[in-house]
Short mmCIF file of C-alpha atoms and ligand atoms in Angstrom, two decimals:
data_model
loop_
_atom_site.label_atom_id
_atom_site.label_comp_id
_atom_site.label_asym_id
_atom_site.label_seq_id
_atom_site.Cartn_x
_atom_site.Cartn_y
_atom_site.Cartn_z
CA MET A 1 -10.29 -103.87 -24.91
CA SER A 2 -12.31 -103.83 -21.67
CA GLU A 3 -15.18 -101.37 -21.35
CA GLY A 4 -13.17 -99.32 -18.78
CA SER A 5 -10.24 -98.76 -21.16
CA LEU A 6 -12.34 -97.65 -24.13
CA PRO A 7 -11.92 -94.01 -25.10
CA SER A 8 -14.93 -92.06 -23.88
CA ALA A 9 -16.54 -91.58 -27.34
CA ARG A 10 -16.37 -95.34 -27.95
CA ARG A 11 -17.75 -96.02 -24.48
CA GLU A 12 -20.61 -93.63 -25.07
CA LEU A 13 -21.36 -95.33 -28.40
CA GLU A 14 -21.30 -98.81 -26.81
CA GLN A 15 -23.64 -97.66 -24.03
CA ARG A 16 -26.06 -96.05 -26.46
CA LEU A 17 -25.86 -99.11 -28.73
CA PHE A 18 -26.74 -101.35 -25.81
CA SER A 19 -29.78 -99.31 -24.89
CA VAL A 20 -30.95 -99.10 -28.54
CA GLY A 21 -30.38 -102.86 -28.99
CA SER A 22 -32.25 -103.67 -25.77
CA ARG A 23 -35.14 -101.47 -26.88
CA LEU A 24 -35.30 -103.23 -30.24
CA ALA A 25 -35.03 -106.68 -28.63
CA ALA A 26 -37.91 -105.81 -26.30
CA ALA A 27 -39.98 -104.71 -29.30
CA LEU A 28 -39.43 -107.98 -31.19
CA PRO A 29 -42.82 -109.65 -31.46
CA GLY A 30 -43.00 -112.37 -28.78
CA GLY A 31 -39.82 -111.15 -27.02
CA MET A 32 -36.63 -112.68 -28.48
CA ARG A 33 -38.58 -114.90 -30.87
CA ASN A 34 -36.33 -116.06 -33.66
CA PRO A 35 -37.47 -116.12 -37.28
CA LEU A 36 -35.86 -119.52 -37.79
CA LYS A 37 -37.99 -120.94 -34.97
CA ALA A 38 -41.02 -118.73 -35.36
CA ALA A 39 -42.09 -120.26 -38.66
CA ASP A 40 -41.72 -123.81 -37.38
CA GLU A 41 -38.64 -124.35 -39.46
CA LYS A 42 -37.93 -127.88 -38.29
CA ALA A 43 -35.82 -128.63 -41.35
CA MET A 44 -33.66 -125.56 -40.82
CA GLU A 45 -33.26 -126.26 -37.10
CA LEU A 46 -32.28 -129.86 -37.74
CA ALA A 47 -30.02 -128.88 -40.61
CA SER A 48 -28.09 -126.37 -38.53
CA GLN A 49 -27.18 -129.17 -36.10
CA ASP A 50 -26.08 -131.74 -38.66
CA ALA A 51 -23.80 -130.96 -41.60
CA GLU A 52 -24.66 -134.15 -43.53
CA LEU A 53 -28.37 -133.61 -43.13
CA LYS A 54 -27.90 -130.00 -44.21
CA ALA A 55 -26.13 -131.12 -47.39
CA ALA A 56 -28.89 -133.68 -48.10
CA LEU A 57 -31.65 -131.11 -47.65
CA PHE A 58 -29.88 -128.59 -49.89
CA ARG A 59 -29.51 -131.20 -52.63
CA PHE A 60 -33.19 -132.04 -52.23
CA VAL A 61 -34.34 -128.40 -52.39
CA ASP A 62 -32.27 -128.07 -55.57
CA VAL A 63 -34.05 -130.90 -57.41
CA VAL A 64 -37.63 -130.14 -56.29
CA PRO A 65 -38.54 -128.02 -59.32
CA ALA A 66 -37.43 -130.83 -61.67
CA CYS A 67 -39.50 -133.56 -59.95
CA ARG A 68 -42.53 -134.66 -61.94
CA SER A 69 -44.59 -136.52 -59.33
CA LEU A 70 -44.96 -136.93 -55.60
CA ASP A 71 -43.45 -140.40 -55.94
CA ASP A 72 -40.46 -138.87 -57.74
CA LEU A 73 -40.11 -136.24 -55.02
CA ALA A 74 -40.18 -138.84 -52.25
CA ARG A 75 -37.60 -141.02 -54.03
CA HIS A 76 -35.23 -138.07 -54.22
CA LEU A 77 -35.86 -137.10 -50.62
CA THR A 78 -35.26 -140.60 -49.25
CA GLY A 79 -32.30 -141.00 -51.64
CA PHE A 80 -30.60 -137.90 -50.27
CA LEU A 81 -31.56 -138.63 -46.67
CA GLY A 82 -30.21 -142.16 -47.08
CA GLU A 83 -26.74 -140.59 -47.21
CA VAL A 84 -27.10 -139.28 -43.65
CA GLU A 85 -25.29 -141.72 -41.36
CA ALA A 86 -27.16 -141.18 -38.08
CA PRO A 87 -30.50 -139.63 -38.99
CA PRO A 88 -32.47 -137.78 -36.28
CA PRO A 89 -35.91 -139.37 -35.44
CA PRO A 90 -38.06 -137.36 -37.92
CA VAL A 91 -35.71 -138.34 -40.74
CA ALA A 92 -35.81 -142.02 -39.75
CA VAL A 93 -39.65 -141.87 -39.95
CA ALA A 94 -39.43 -140.31 -43.43
CA MET A 95 -37.08 -143.08 -44.53
CA ARG A 96 -39.54 -145.78 -43.39
CA MET A 97 -42.36 -144.07 -45.33
CA GLY A 98 -40.19 -144.27 -48.45
CA ASN A 99 -40.43 -148.06 -48.39
CA SER A 100 -43.97 -148.27 -49.88
CA ARG A 101 -45.65 -146.55 -52.82
CA ALA A 102 -48.47 -145.13 -50.63
CA GLY A 103 -45.89 -143.99 -48.10
CA ARG A 104 -43.84 -142.32 -50.84
CA THR A 105 -46.89 -140.47 -52.18
CA ALA A 106 -47.70 -139.16 -48.68
CA LEU A 107 -44.05 -138.29 -48.07
CA GLY A 108 -43.77 -136.60 -51.48
CA ALA A 109 -46.86 -134.47 -50.74
CA ALA A 110 -45.51 -133.50 -47.33
CA ALA A 111 -42.07 -132.68 -48.76
CA ALA A 112 -43.52 -130.63 -51.64
CA ALA A 113 -45.69 -128.70 -49.19
CA GLY A 114 -42.70 -128.19 -46.90
CA VAL A 115 -40.47 -126.80 -49.65
CA LYS A 116 -43.26 -124.55 -50.95
CA HIS A 117 -43.95 -123.31 -47.44
CA MET A 118 -40.27 -122.55 -46.95
CA ALA A 119 -39.95 -120.82 -50.32
CA HIS A 120 -43.06 -118.74 -49.68
CA ARG A 121 -41.54 -117.38 -46.50
CA PHE A 122 -38.88 -115.75 -48.64
CA ILE A 123 -40.86 -114.99 -51.82
CA VAL A 124 -43.83 -112.61 -51.71
CA GLY A 125 -45.57 -113.70 -54.90
CA GLU A 126 -45.07 -115.23 -58.32
CA THR A 127 -45.48 -111.87 -60.11
CA PRO A 128 -45.32 -108.22 -59.01
CA LYS A 129 -49.11 -108.03 -59.39
CA ALA A 130 -49.58 -111.04 -57.14
CA ALA A 131 -47.23 -109.47 -54.57
CA LEU A 132 -49.15 -106.17 -54.33
CA GLY A 133 -51.43 -107.32 -51.50
CA THR A 134 -48.47 -108.23 -49.26
CA LEU A 135 -46.55 -105.08 -50.20
CA ARG A 136 -49.54 -102.92 -49.33
CA GLU A 137 -50.00 -104.69 -45.97
CA LEU A 138 -46.32 -104.10 -45.17
CA TRP A 139 -46.69 -100.41 -46.07
CA LYS A 140 -49.79 -100.07 -43.89
CA ASP A 141 -47.74 -101.51 -41.02
CA GLY A 142 -45.01 -98.90 -41.56
CA VAL A 143 -42.67 -101.02 -43.70
CA ALA A 144 -41.45 -99.96 -47.15
CA SER A 145 -40.31 -102.54 -49.69
CA SER A 146 -37.91 -103.15 -52.54
CA VAL A 147 -39.01 -105.74 -55.08
CA ASP A 148 -36.44 -108.14 -56.53
CA LEU A 149 -37.40 -110.17 -59.61
CA LEU A 150 -35.91 -113.61 -59.27
CA GLY A 151 -34.57 -115.19 -62.43
CA GLU A 152 -32.25 -117.88 -63.60
CA ALA A 153 -28.72 -116.93 -64.62
CA THR A 154 -28.92 -115.02 -67.90
CA VAL A 155 -27.03 -116.90 -70.61
CA THR A 156 -28.66 -115.54 -73.77
CA GLN A 157 -29.60 -112.11 -75.11
CA ALA A 158 -33.25 -113.23 -75.20
CA GLU A 159 -33.17 -113.95 -71.46
CA ALA A 160 -31.58 -110.58 -70.73
CA GLU A 161 -34.31 -108.90 -72.81
CA ARG A 162 -37.00 -110.82 -70.96
CA TYR A 163 -35.56 -109.81 -67.58
CA ALA A 164 -35.39 -106.14 -68.65
CA ALA A 165 -38.99 -106.29 -69.88
CA ARG A 166 -40.11 -107.89 -66.60
CA CYS A 167 -38.35 -105.08 -64.72
CA GLU A 168 -40.09 -102.40 -66.83
CA ASP A 169 -43.41 -104.08 -66.22
CA ALA A 170 -42.70 -104.32 -62.47
CA LEU A 171 -41.85 -100.60 -62.31
CA GLN A 172 -45.16 -99.75 -63.97
CA THR A 173 -47.17 -102.12 -61.77
CA LEU A 174 -45.55 -100.81 -58.59
CA ALA A 175 -45.79 -97.14 -59.54
CA ALA A 176 -49.50 -97.46 -60.41
CA ALA A 177 -50.44 -99.43 -57.30
CA THR A 178 -48.42 -97.46 -54.75
CA ARG A 179 -50.15 -94.19 -55.71
CA GLY A 180 -53.25 -95.39 -53.86
CA TRP A 181 -51.41 -96.35 -50.66
CA PRO A 182 -52.08 -94.38 -47.44
CA ASP A 183 -49.64 -91.67 -46.26
CA ARG A 184 -46.72 -92.94 -44.19
CA SER A 185 -44.56 -89.90 -43.55
CA ALA A 186 -41.61 -91.79 -42.00
CA LEU A 187 -41.27 -93.84 -45.19
CA GLU A 188 -41.76 -91.06 -47.72
CA ARG A 189 -39.31 -88.31 -46.90
CA ASP A 190 -35.89 -87.74 -45.40
CA GLY A 191 -33.66 -84.69 -45.02
CA ALA A 192 -32.73 -84.86 -48.72
CA GLY A 193 -36.34 -84.82 -49.97
CA PRO A 194 -39.12 -87.20 -51.01
CA LEU A 195 -38.50 -90.96 -51.17
CA PRO A 196 -40.27 -92.94 -53.91
CA ARG A 197 -42.83 -95.53 -52.78
CA ALA A 198 -42.08 -97.81 -55.74
CA ASN A 199 -38.63 -99.38 -55.34
CA LEU A 200 -37.08 -102.09 -57.51
CA SER A 201 -33.78 -103.93 -56.99
CA VAL A 202 -32.07 -105.30 -60.11
CA LYS A 203 -29.03 -107.43 -60.90
CA VAL A 204 -26.69 -106.43 -63.73
CA SER A 205 -25.79 -110.10 -64.37
CA ALA A 206 -29.42 -110.66 -65.37
CA LEU A 207 -29.31 -107.72 -67.82
CA THR A 208 -26.53 -109.20 -69.93
CA PRO A 209 -25.14 -112.65 -70.69
CA LEU A 210 -21.71 -111.08 -71.28
CA LEU A 211 -20.66 -109.99 -67.79
CA ARG A 212 -17.34 -111.83 -67.47
CA PRO A 213 -14.27 -110.89 -65.41
CA ASP A 214 -11.94 -111.38 -68.41
CA ALA A 215 -13.84 -108.88 -70.62
CA PRO A 216 -15.61 -106.44 -68.29
CA GLU A 217 -16.01 -103.68 -70.90
CA ARG A 218 -18.06 -105.95 -73.16
CA GLY A 219 -20.45 -106.86 -70.34
CA LYS A 220 -20.76 -103.23 -69.27
CA ARG A 221 -21.56 -102.09 -72.83
CA ASP A 222 -24.13 -104.81 -73.28
CA ALA A 223 -25.85 -104.11 -69.94
CA ALA A 224 -25.71 -100.32 -70.36
CA ASP A 225 -28.55 -100.01 -72.89
CA ARG A 226 -30.92 -102.15 -70.84
CA LEU A 227 -29.97 -100.40 -67.59
CA ARG A 228 -30.51 -97.00 -69.26
CA ARG A 229 -33.98 -98.15 -70.29
CA LEU A 230 -34.76 -99.06 -66.68
CA LEU A 231 -33.36 -95.77 -65.38
CA ARG A 232 -35.55 -93.87 -67.87
CA GLY A 233 -38.59 -95.90 -66.84
CA ALA A 234 -37.91 -95.28 -63.13
CA ARG A 235 -37.41 -91.55 -63.75
CA GLU A 236 -40.66 -91.22 -65.68
CA LEU A 237 -42.61 -93.16 -63.04
CA GLY A 238 -40.94 -91.50 -60.05
CA ALA A 239 -39.63 -94.86 -58.81
CA HIS A 240 -36.32 -95.82 -57.16
CA LEU A 241 -33.95 -98.22 -58.93
CA HIS A 242 -31.41 -100.10 -56.82
CA ILE A 243 -28.57 -102.07 -58.34
CA ASP A 244 -27.61 -105.12 -56.26
CA MET A 245 -24.03 -106.31 -55.93
CA GLU A 246 -23.02 -109.89 -56.72
CA SER A 247 -19.71 -111.71 -56.54
CA LEU A 248 -16.37 -109.91 -56.72
CA ASP A 249 -15.67 -110.92 -60.31
CA SER A 250 -18.35 -108.47 -61.47
CA ARG A 251 -17.99 -105.85 -58.69
CA ASP A 252 -15.83 -103.31 -60.54
CA ALA A 253 -17.81 -103.57 -63.77
CA VAL A 254 -21.14 -103.09 -61.92
CA LEU A 255 -19.85 -100.20 -59.85
CA GLU A 256 -18.31 -98.38 -62.82
CA LEU A 257 -21.42 -98.94 -64.92
CA VAL A 258 -23.77 -97.55 -62.29
CA LEU A 259 -21.65 -94.50 -61.50
CA GLU A 260 -21.00 -93.76 -65.19
CA LEU A 261 -24.68 -93.99 -66.19
CA LEU A 262 -25.90 -91.94 -63.24
CA ALA A 263 -23.41 -89.22 -64.15
CA GLU A 264 -24.93 -88.90 -67.64
CA GLU A 265 -26.71 -85.64 -68.38
CA GLU A 266 -30.08 -87.30 -69.00
CA PHE A 267 -30.14 -88.79 -65.47
CA ARG A 268 -29.28 -85.58 -63.59
CA ALA A 269 -32.88 -84.95 -62.58
CA GLY A 270 -33.55 -88.58 -61.72
CA PRO A 271 -34.31 -91.26 -60.97
CA SER A 272 -33.50 -91.89 -57.33
CA ALA A 273 -31.00 -94.74 -57.50
CA GLY A 274 -28.63 -96.77 -55.39
CA MET A 275 -25.84 -99.34 -55.23
CA VAL A 276 -24.45 -101.82 -52.70
CA LEU A 277 -21.23 -101.89 -50.67
CA GLN A 278 -20.09 -105.27 -49.28
CA ALA A 279 -18.27 -105.04 -45.94
CA TYR A 280 -16.83 -108.57 -46.11
CA LEU A 281 -14.50 -107.41 -48.87
CA ARG A 282 -11.11 -106.37 -47.52
CA ASP A 283 -10.90 -103.51 -50.02
CA SER A 284 -14.39 -102.14 -49.29
CA PRO A 285 -12.99 -99.02 -47.49
CA GLN A 286 -11.19 -98.08 -50.76
CA THR A 287 -14.40 -98.74 -52.72
CA LEU A 288 -16.18 -96.36 -50.37
CA ASP A 289 -13.45 -93.73 -50.94
CA GLY A 290 -14.26 -93.89 -54.67
CA VAL A 291 -18.01 -93.60 -54.07
CA VAL A 292 -17.59 -90.64 -51.72
CA ASP A 293 -15.35 -88.90 -54.31
CA TRP A 294 -17.95 -89.57 -57.00
CA ALA A 295 -20.72 -88.16 -54.79
CA ALA A 296 -18.68 -84.97 -54.26
CA GLY A 297 -17.92 -84.70 -57.99
CA ALA A 298 -20.18 -86.03 -60.75
CA GLY A 299 -22.85 -87.13 -58.28
CA ALA A 300 -23.21 -83.65 -56.76
CA ALA A 301 -24.99 -82.44 -59.91
CA ARG A 302 -27.77 -85.02 -59.47
CA ALA A 303 -31.11 -84.12 -57.93
CA HIS A 304 -31.17 -87.29 -55.79
CA PRO A 305 -28.23 -88.33 -53.63
CA LEU A 306 -27.00 -91.85 -54.39
CA THR A 307 -28.30 -94.40 -51.87
CA VAL A 308 -25.61 -96.77 -50.61
CA ARG A 309 -26.95 -100.02 -49.14
CA LEU A 310 -24.33 -101.44 -46.80
CA VAL A 311 -24.37 -105.25 -46.49
CA LYS A 312 -21.82 -107.81 -45.29
CA GLY A 313 -22.06 -109.82 -48.51
CA ALA A 314 -23.92 -112.93 -49.62
CA TYR A 315 -21.19 -114.73 -51.59
CA TRP A 316 -18.71 -115.53 -48.82
CA ASP A 317 -18.39 -119.28 -49.53
CA HIS A 318 -18.11 -118.58 -53.27
CA GLU A 319 -15.30 -116.04 -52.78
CA ILE A 320 -13.38 -118.40 -50.47
CA VAL A 321 -13.67 -121.36 -52.88
CA GLU A 322 -12.87 -119.23 -55.96
CA ALA A 323 -9.73 -117.85 -54.29
CA ALA A 324 -8.61 -121.33 -53.16
CA GLN A 325 -9.06 -122.70 -56.69
CA HIS A 326 -6.79 -120.00 -58.13
CA GLY A 327 -4.31 -120.00 -55.25
CA TRP A 328 -5.21 -116.39 -54.42
CA SER A 329 -5.50 -115.02 -50.91
CA PRO A 330 -9.21 -114.53 -50.21
CA PRO A 331 -10.59 -111.08 -51.03
CA VAL A 332 -13.01 -111.46 -48.10
CA PHE A 333 -12.26 -111.43 -44.38
CA GLU A 334 -11.94 -114.96 -43.03
CA VAL A 335 -12.95 -114.14 -39.46
CA LYS A 336 -16.58 -113.11 -38.99
CA ALA A 337 -15.68 -110.47 -36.36
CA ASP A 338 -13.48 -108.72 -38.96
CA SER A 339 -16.48 -108.38 -41.31
CA ASP A 340 -18.59 -107.12 -38.40
CA ARG A 341 -16.00 -104.56 -37.33
CA ASN A 342 -15.52 -103.34 -40.90
CA PHE A 343 -19.31 -103.10 -41.29
CA GLU A 344 -19.40 -100.77 -38.28
CA GLN A 345 -16.50 -98.63 -39.54
CA LEU A 346 -18.18 -98.30 -42.95
CA THR A 347 -21.50 -97.49 -41.25
CA ARG A 348 -19.89 -94.57 -39.42
CA ARG A 349 -18.15 -93.30 -42.57
CA LEU A 350 -21.37 -93.54 -44.58
CA LEU A 351 -23.39 -91.72 -41.94
CA ASP A 352 -20.70 -89.02 -41.82
CA ALA A 353 -20.91 -88.69 -45.63
CA ARG A 354 -24.55 -87.55 -45.53
CA PRO A 355 -26.17 -85.55 -47.16
CA ALA A 356 -24.01 -86.27 -50.25
CA LEU A 357 -25.13 -89.90 -49.90
CA ARG A 358 -28.27 -91.58 -48.60
CA VAL A 359 -27.53 -94.50 -46.29
CA ALA A 360 -29.30 -97.87 -45.99
CA ILE A 361 -27.98 -100.33 -43.40
CA ALA A 362 -29.04 -103.85 -44.42
CA SER A 363 -28.61 -106.54 -41.76
CA HIS A 364 -30.50 -108.92 -39.49
CA ASN A 365 -27.84 -108.54 -36.85
CA LEU A 366 -29.29 -106.61 -33.91
CA ARG A 367 -25.85 -105.20 -33.02
CA SER A 368 -25.12 -103.99 -36.57
CA ILE A 369 -28.52 -102.27 -36.72
CA ALA A 370 -28.33 -100.87 -33.16
CA HIS A 371 -24.84 -99.53 -33.89
CA ALA A 372 -26.11 -97.48 -36.85
CA ILE A 373 -29.07 -96.07 -34.89
CA ALA A 374 -26.88 -95.26 -31.86
CA TYR A 375 -24.22 -93.50 -33.98
CA ASP A 376 -26.89 -91.48 -35.75
CA GLU A 377 -28.48 -90.49 -32.41
CA LEU A 378 -25.16 -89.44 -30.88
CA GLY A 379 -24.56 -87.24 -33.93
CA GLY A 380 -27.87 -85.49 -33.22
CA GLY A 381 -29.94 -87.46 -35.76
CA ASP A 382 -33.54 -88.51 -35.19
CA GLY A 383 -33.31 -91.60 -37.42
CA SER A 384 -34.98 -90.01 -40.43
CA ASP A 385 -31.71 -89.94 -42.43
CA VAL A 386 -30.84 -93.58 -42.00
CA GLU A 387 -32.77 -96.41 -43.56
CA LEU A 388 -32.69 -99.94 -42.15
CA GLN A 389 -33.23 -102.87 -44.50
CA VAL A 390 -34.03 -106.56 -44.00
CA LEU A 391 -34.80 -109.57 -46.18
CA ARG A 392 -38.33 -110.93 -46.36
CA GLY A 393 -38.64 -114.10 -44.30
CA LEU A 394 -35.48 -113.53 -42.27
CA GLY A 395 -35.99 -110.06 -40.93
CA ASP A 396 -39.75 -110.15 -40.28
CA PRO A 397 -39.62 -109.79 -36.47
CA LEU A 398 -36.80 -107.21 -36.68
CA GLN A 399 -38.70 -105.22 -39.29
CA GLN A 400 -41.67 -105.01 -36.92
CA ALA A 401 -39.48 -103.94 -34.01
CA ILE A 402 -37.82 -101.22 -36.12
CA ALA A 403 -41.15 -99.93 -37.45
CA ALA A 404 -42.53 -99.85 -33.89
CA GLN A 405 -39.75 -97.35 -33.01
CA GLY A 406 -40.97 -95.05 -35.80
CA LEU A 407 -37.77 -95.69 -37.78
CA ARG A 408 -37.66 -96.25 -41.53
CA VAL A 409 -37.38 -99.89 -42.52
CA ARG A 410 -37.49 -101.40 -45.99
CA THR A 411 -37.95 -105.10 -46.67
CA TYR A 412 -36.33 -106.68 -49.72
CA CYS A 413 -39.07 -108.75 -51.31
CA PRO A 414 -38.18 -111.38 -53.91
CA VAL A 415 -40.87 -112.08 -56.51
CA GLY A 416 -40.88 -115.12 -58.79
CA ASP A 417 -41.87 -118.74 -59.11
CA LEU A 418 -40.62 -121.67 -57.09
CA VAL A 419 -38.10 -122.73 -59.74
CA ALA A 420 -36.57 -119.26 -59.99
CA GLY A 421 -36.58 -119.05 -56.20
CA MET A 422 -34.47 -122.13 -55.59
CA ALA A 423 -31.03 -120.54 -55.91
CA TYR A 424 -32.18 -117.70 -53.71
CA LEU A 425 -33.66 -120.09 -51.17
CA VAL A 426 -30.55 -122.24 -50.99
CA ARG A 427 -28.35 -119.15 -50.48
CA ARG A 428 -30.55 -117.98 -47.61
CA LEU A 429 -30.57 -121.44 -46.02
CA LEU A 430 -26.80 -121.81 -46.31
CA GLU A 431 -26.25 -118.41 -44.79
CA ASN A 432 -28.57 -118.86 -41.88
CA THR A 433 -27.64 -122.32 -40.79
CA SER A 434 -23.95 -121.34 -40.81
CA ASN A 435 -22.20 -121.19 -37.45
CA ALA A 436 -21.08 -117.63 -38.13
CA SER A 437 -24.62 -116.30 -38.50
CA PHE A 438 -26.19 -113.88 -36.04
CA LEU A 439 -29.61 -115.48 -36.57
CA ALA A 440 -28.17 -118.92 -35.75
CA ASP A 441 -26.72 -117.51 -32.49
CA GLN A 442 -30.06 -115.91 -31.70
CA ALA A 443 -31.81 -119.24 -32.38
CA LYS A 444 -29.41 -121.01 -29.99
CA GLY A 445 -30.54 -118.64 -27.23
CA VAL A 446 -27.26 -116.70 -26.87
CA PRO A 447 -27.97 -113.98 -24.22
CA LEU A 448 -28.68 -110.42 -25.37
CA GLU A 449 -25.48 -109.06 -23.72
CA GLU A 450 -23.41 -111.39 -25.91
CA LEU A 451 -25.44 -110.68 -29.04
CA LEU A 452 -24.84 -106.96 -28.52
CA ALA A 453 -21.16 -107.28 -27.53
CA ALA A 454 -18.51 -105.60 -29.71
CA PRO A 455 -16.96 -107.89 -32.34
CA ALA A 456 -13.89 -109.60 -30.83
CA ALA A 457 -10.65 -107.63 -31.29
CA ALA A 458 -8.67 -108.56 -34.40
CA VAL A 459 -5.77 -111.00 -33.94
CA ARG A 460 -2.80 -109.28 -35.55
C1 FAD B 501 -32.07 -105.74 -47.71
C2 FAD B 501 -30.87 -106.58 -48.02
C3 FAD B 501 -30.30 -106.53 -49.29
C4 FAD B 501 -29.16 -107.28 -49.58
N1 FAD B 501 -28.54 -107.14 -50.80
C5 FAD B 501 -27.36 -107.77 -51.02
C6 FAD B 501 -26.61 -107.55 -52.21
O1 FAD B 501 -27.00 -106.78 -53.11
N2 FAD B 501 -25.44 -108.21 -52.37
C7 FAD B 501 -24.94 -109.05 -51.39
O2 FAD B 501 -23.84 -109.60 -51.57
N3 FAD B 501 -25.64 -109.30 -50.27
C8 FAD B 501 -26.83 -108.69 -50.06
N4 FAD B 501 -27.51 -108.93 -48.90
C9 FAD B 501 -27.15 -110.07 -48.00
C10 FAD B 501 -26.11 -109.66 -46.98
O3 FAD B 501 -24.90 -109.45 -47.67
C11 FAD B 501 -25.85 -110.71 -45.91
O4 FAD B 501 -25.51 -111.90 -46.55
C12 FAD B 501 -26.98 -111.02 -44.98
O5 FAD B 501 -27.70 -109.89 -44.68
C13 FAD B 501 -26.41 -111.63 -43.69
O6 FAD B 501 -25.70 -110.66 -42.95
P1 FAD B 501 -26.28 -110.10 -41.54
O7 FAD B 501 -25.59 -108.85 -41.18
O8 FAD B 501 -27.74 -110.07 -41.65
O9 FAD B 501 -25.95 -111.30 -40.53
P2 FAD B 501 -24.59 -111.75 -39.74
O10 FAD B 501 -24.97 -113.05 -39.20
O11 FAD B 501 -24.21 -110.66 -38.79
O12 FAD B 501 -23.51 -111.82 -40.83
C14 FAD B 501 -23.40 -112.91 -41.71
C15 FAD B 501 -22.43 -112.47 -42.78
O13 FAD B 501 -21.10 -112.37 -42.24
C16 FAD B 501 -20.14 -112.68 -43.25
N5 FAD B 501 -19.36 -113.84 -42.78
C17 FAD B 501 -19.83 -115.09 -42.44
N6 FAD B 501 -18.82 -115.88 -42.05
C18 FAD B 501 -17.69 -115.14 -42.14
C19 FAD B 501 -16.30 -115.41 -41.86
N7 FAD B 501 -15.89 -116.60 -41.41
N8 FAD B 501 -15.42 -114.42 -42.05
C20 FAD B 501 -15.80 -113.20 -42.50
N9 FAD B 501 -17.09 -112.88 -42.78
C21 FAD B 501 -18.03 -113.85 -42.60
C22 FAD B 501 -20.94 -113.05 -44.51
O14 FAD B 501 -21.03 -111.88 -45.29
C23 FAD B 501 -22.31 -113.44 -43.94
O15 FAD B 501 -23.35 -113.26 -44.89
C24 FAD B 501 -28.63 -108.16 -48.58
C25 FAD B 501 -29.21 -108.22 -47.32
C26 FAD B 501 -30.30 -107.44 -47.02
C27 FAD B 501 -30.87 -107.51 -45.63
#
C-alpha cells in the first residue's frame, strides 16, 4: 500500500512513527553507530559476511570453556578455521600463527581474550553481587534492569534446586542493594502504581528437569513448588519476578503455570510479575486473547497488573528445524515481515488492553520501538505506561537514546560465568549475524527511511 492510499489513522501513525524513530536515531550515541561495530566486533562483522566462517566461529565459541590451555585453544581455533575455504586476511594470519608452538600460544591468548571480551559485552558479571556496580550505573543513567541468571540446561532435581536457590539469593541481593539507589521517578512508577527496582527474569525449564512436551502436567507440578517459593520471596522483598518464554514445546505449560499460580489466593497482593508473548508464533494473537481474558477475570483480583513483555522470539531456527524433522508446518512465520507486522498488531492490542495489563515492548528494532511510542502518543499517552526493553550488549546505544527521551527503558542483564554464558552468547551471535536481523541491516548502513519503513505487505 502506498502512503497516499493508507487510511488516515494509519497514515497518521506512520508519520508519527517516522518522527519518533528519527528522534531516537538522532539520540543514538555517535549518530547511527551500530552496536555490532561500536564494540569493534571484527569477528561478528566478518562472520556476517561469510557463512562458513560463521559456522567455524560458532563451533569455536562452543568449545572455549572446555579448552585447558592456550595451545589447546589455538589448535581448536585453527582447526575450525581450516575448514573455511577462502579465509579473509585476518583469518589467514591466524592460520599461519597456528604453525608454531609460540605462535599458537599467542593466538590462544588472543582468542581467549577475544571470546571473553565478547561474552562480557553480553554478561554483566559472574554473580549478582559482582553485577551490582554495573546495575547501579545503569540506574543512575536512567536505565532499569532485569537480571537473568544463566545456567546450563537443568537435567537433575539437584540442578533445579541449585537454580532456585541462586534465584532466591539474587532476589535478596538485588532488593538489599537497590534500596540505596537514587530516585529515578520515570523508572519507579506508572499509571498502575509503583514499579519495583529489583527485577529478576527466570526460566521455568531451569526450575525443573521434567518439563517435556509429552507430559506437561508433570513438569508443571514439579516446577510449581519452586516457582511458588520465588513468588513468595519476590513478594516479601517487594521485587518483580518475570517468567521468560522458551521454545514452543514448553509454551503452553509455562503459560498455564504462571497464570494458575498468580491466580492463587496467596499471590493476590503480590508480587509484581510478568510473562512473555512471542510474536513470531502464528497463534500468538490467540494466546493474547487468553491472557486478556485472564486479566479481566482471575487477574483482576490481583494488586499488580500482569506485565506482558512482547518479543519476536529467540528460537526461530529451532522451531523451523523441529517442525521440518516432524513433517509439521512451522508454528512460526517464515517471512520476517510477517513477524514484524504481527509484532505491531500485538503491540497495539496490548497498549489498548491497559490498565488491566502492563506492557513491555522488547526489541532492538528502531521501527518496532518507534511504533509502540507513536501509538501510545496518538492515544494521548506520555510514555509512562509503556516500558521499552533491550538486551545488554545489543541494545546499549538504543537504551541510551530511549533514556535520553525520558522514557522508561529496562535492560535485560544476564549474570553468570563464561561457561554458562556460551549458549546465550551463541544464540545472540546467530540472531544478529542473520540476514533477517534489524541490527545487521543497521550495520550495513541501510538508510533510516528504509529502516523505519512499514514491513512489506504479506504475499497471500
Ligand atoms: C529484554 C528482552 C527480553 C527477551 N526475552 C525473550 C524471551 O523470554 N523469550 C524469547 O523467545 N525471546 C526473548 N527475547 C529475544 C527476542 O525474542 C528477539 O529474538 C530479539 O529481540 C531480536 O528481535 P528484534 O525485534 O530485536 O530484532 P529484529 O531484527 O527486528 O527481529 C529479529 C527476529 O525476527 C524473527 N525472524 C527472523 N527471521 C525470520 C523469518 N525468516 N521469518 C519470520 N520471523 C523471523 C525472529 O524472532 C528474530 O529473532 C528478548 C529480547 C529482549 C530485548
